[in-house]
Amino acid sequence: MALTPKRITLLTTAAPVVIEMVRKYWPLIEQKLRENPELLSSVQVQLRRLAELRKAGNSPESLRERIGILREQVSYLRASADDDGEVRRAATFTKQLDKIEASIRVVDAASPRHRTKDLRVISKSLDALTEKIMEAFIEEKSQDSYPQ
């Protein structure tokens, strides 16, 4: 994978989980960026916000803020849904975010030792969901910019 200025810019704004997501979905992202260069700045803003919070650690507050950002993206997905499948996907994302948020509340009652471990597990679950939501967000932003 050759590093172009777009790739360098995108990669430098991303946290480890987002870097993995970018690596995994780069062909889709690169195609969408070629079709719509303005998409880069929109995606960068989201990636930068997630990266900053990811870097801040696995505190309950940081995890809740990451969930808040993802909820914004899911709201966008729901608002711009073009069919029942996209509506269901947004609803599924919302339920998954609700479950993760509920698990953070449960961890608050755990012992310090278990709390740290549990927050790490929750963060990894949130990382996996972030990949899915970001992929859908990029795809939807691209479709909205250039309807097919």
XYZ file of C-alpha atoms in Angstrom:
148
model
C 0.000 0.000 0.000
C 1.656 3.207 -1.222
C 1.456 6.253 1.028
C -0.144 9.148 -0.791
C -0.736 12.533 0.869
C -4.376 11.593 1.444
C -3.369 8.347 3.136
C -0.787 10.058 5.337
C -3.277 12.740 6.377
C -5.947 10.199 7.162
C -3.619 7.830 9.018
C -2.039 10.532 11.185
C -5.445 11.530 12.562
C -6.407 8.018 13.576
C -5.990 6.018 16.761
C -4.807 2.389 16.666
C -8.308 0.990 16.248
C -9.099 3.477 13.542
C -5.798 2.749 11.813
C -6.789 -0.917 11.721
C -10.189 0.045 10.342
C -8.571 2.259 7.705
C -6.173 -0.546 6.728
C -8.981 -3.058 6.507
C -11.369 -0.857 4.558
C -8.849 1.237 2.630
C -10.003 0.135 -0.853
C -13.536 1.362 -0.106
C -12.293 4.555 1.551
C -9.835 5.301 -1.243
C -12.503 4.807 -3.913
C -14.911 7.094 -2.055
C -12.223 9.752 -1.587
C -11.445 9.674 -5.321
C -15.134 10.112 -6.067
C -15.591 12.803 -3.436
C -12.476 14.604 -2.082
C -14.603 16.683 0.332
C -15.446 13.469 2.135
C -11.913 13.443 3.554
C -12.448 16.456 5.801
C -15.773 15.173 7.102
C -14.316 11.766 7.911
C -11.158 13.321 9.367
C -13.159 15.326 11.893
C -14.853 12.169 13.137
C -11.616 10.165 13.191
C -9.746 12.913 15.026
C -12.420 13.140 17.736
C -12.464 9.363 18.192
C -8.657 9.167 18.182
C -8.325 11.824 20.885
C -10.777 10.030 23.133
C -9.243 6.620 22.414
C -5.862 8.010 23.364
C -7.333 9.385 26.607
C -7.784 5.831 27.865
C -10.543 3.548 29.025
C -12.142 5.637 31.723
C -15.925 5.465 31.904
C -16.083 9.138 30.919
C -13.893 8.611 27.858
C -15.906 5.576 26.786
C -19.149 7.510 27.202
C -17.781 10.353 25.091
C -16.774 7.897 22.360
C -20.289 6.468 22.492
C -21.640 10.015 22.148
C -19.640 10.575 18.963
C -20.808 7.259 17.561
C -24.398 8.150 18.430
C -24.001 11.307 16.311
C -22.883 9.165 13.400
C -25.740 6.702 13.919
C -28.195 9.618 14.032
C -26.819 10.737 10.688
C -27.216 7.202 9.341
C -30.805 7.042 10.573
C -31.685 10.473 9.171
C -30.209 9.725 5.763
C -31.457 6.130 5.500
C -32.788 5.378 2.022
C -34.385 2.002 2.719
C -35.571 -0.348 5.466
C -32.196 -2.104 5.607
C -30.399 1.121 6.474
C -33.042 1.962 9.086
C -32.602 -1.482 10.674
C -28.813 -1.132 10.595
C -29.012 2.215 12.420
C -31.425 0.699 14.969
C -29.024 -2.212 15.515
C -26.129 0.188 16.064
C -28.233 2.121 18.586
C -29.053 -1.066 20.523
C -25.400 -2.109 20.548
C -24.348 1.322 21.839
C -27.069 1.111 24.504
C -25.720 -2.275 25.656
C -22.159 -0.985 25.842
C -23.299 2.070 27.777
C -25.244 -0.145 30.208
C -22.156 -2.302 30.732
C -20.187 0.813 31.720
C -22.766 1.515 34.440
C -22.413 -2.047 35.742
C -18.603 -1.766 35.812
C -18.867 1.297 38.041
C -19.889 -1.084 40.865
C -17.011 -3.532 40.306
C -13.851 -3.763 42.386
C -10.929 -1.661 41.101
C -9.084 -4.725 39.788
C -12.075 -6.063 37.889
C -13.081 -2.582 36.828
C -9.859 -1.965 34.897
C -10.087 -5.313 33.139
C -13.776 -4.872 32.359
C -13.248 -1.365 30.989
C -10.541 -2.736 28.683
C -12.953 -5.387 27.401
C -15.672 -2.778 26.918
C -13.214 -0.558 25.036
C -12.355 -3.432 22.678
C -16.055 -4.046 22.049
C -16.496 -0.359 21.346
C -13.510 -0.465 18.982
C -15.144 -3.254 16.977
C -18.436 -1.377 16.812
C -16.580 1.805 15.834
C -15.226 0.006 12.758
C -18.721 -0.977 11.661
C -20.233 2.429 12.298
C -17.358 4.264 10.599
C -17.633 2.027 7.551
C -21.368 2.716 7.321
C -20.806 6.432 7.988
C -18.210 6.734 5.215
C -20.416 4.849 2.788
C -23.494 6.928 3.624
C -21.634 10.253 3.482
C -20.300 9.221 0.101
C -23.756 8.253 -1.185
C -25.260 11.477 0.112
C -22.558 13.515 -1.597
C -22.973 11.734 -4.910
C -26.362 10.010 -5.112
C -26.252 6.964 -7.330
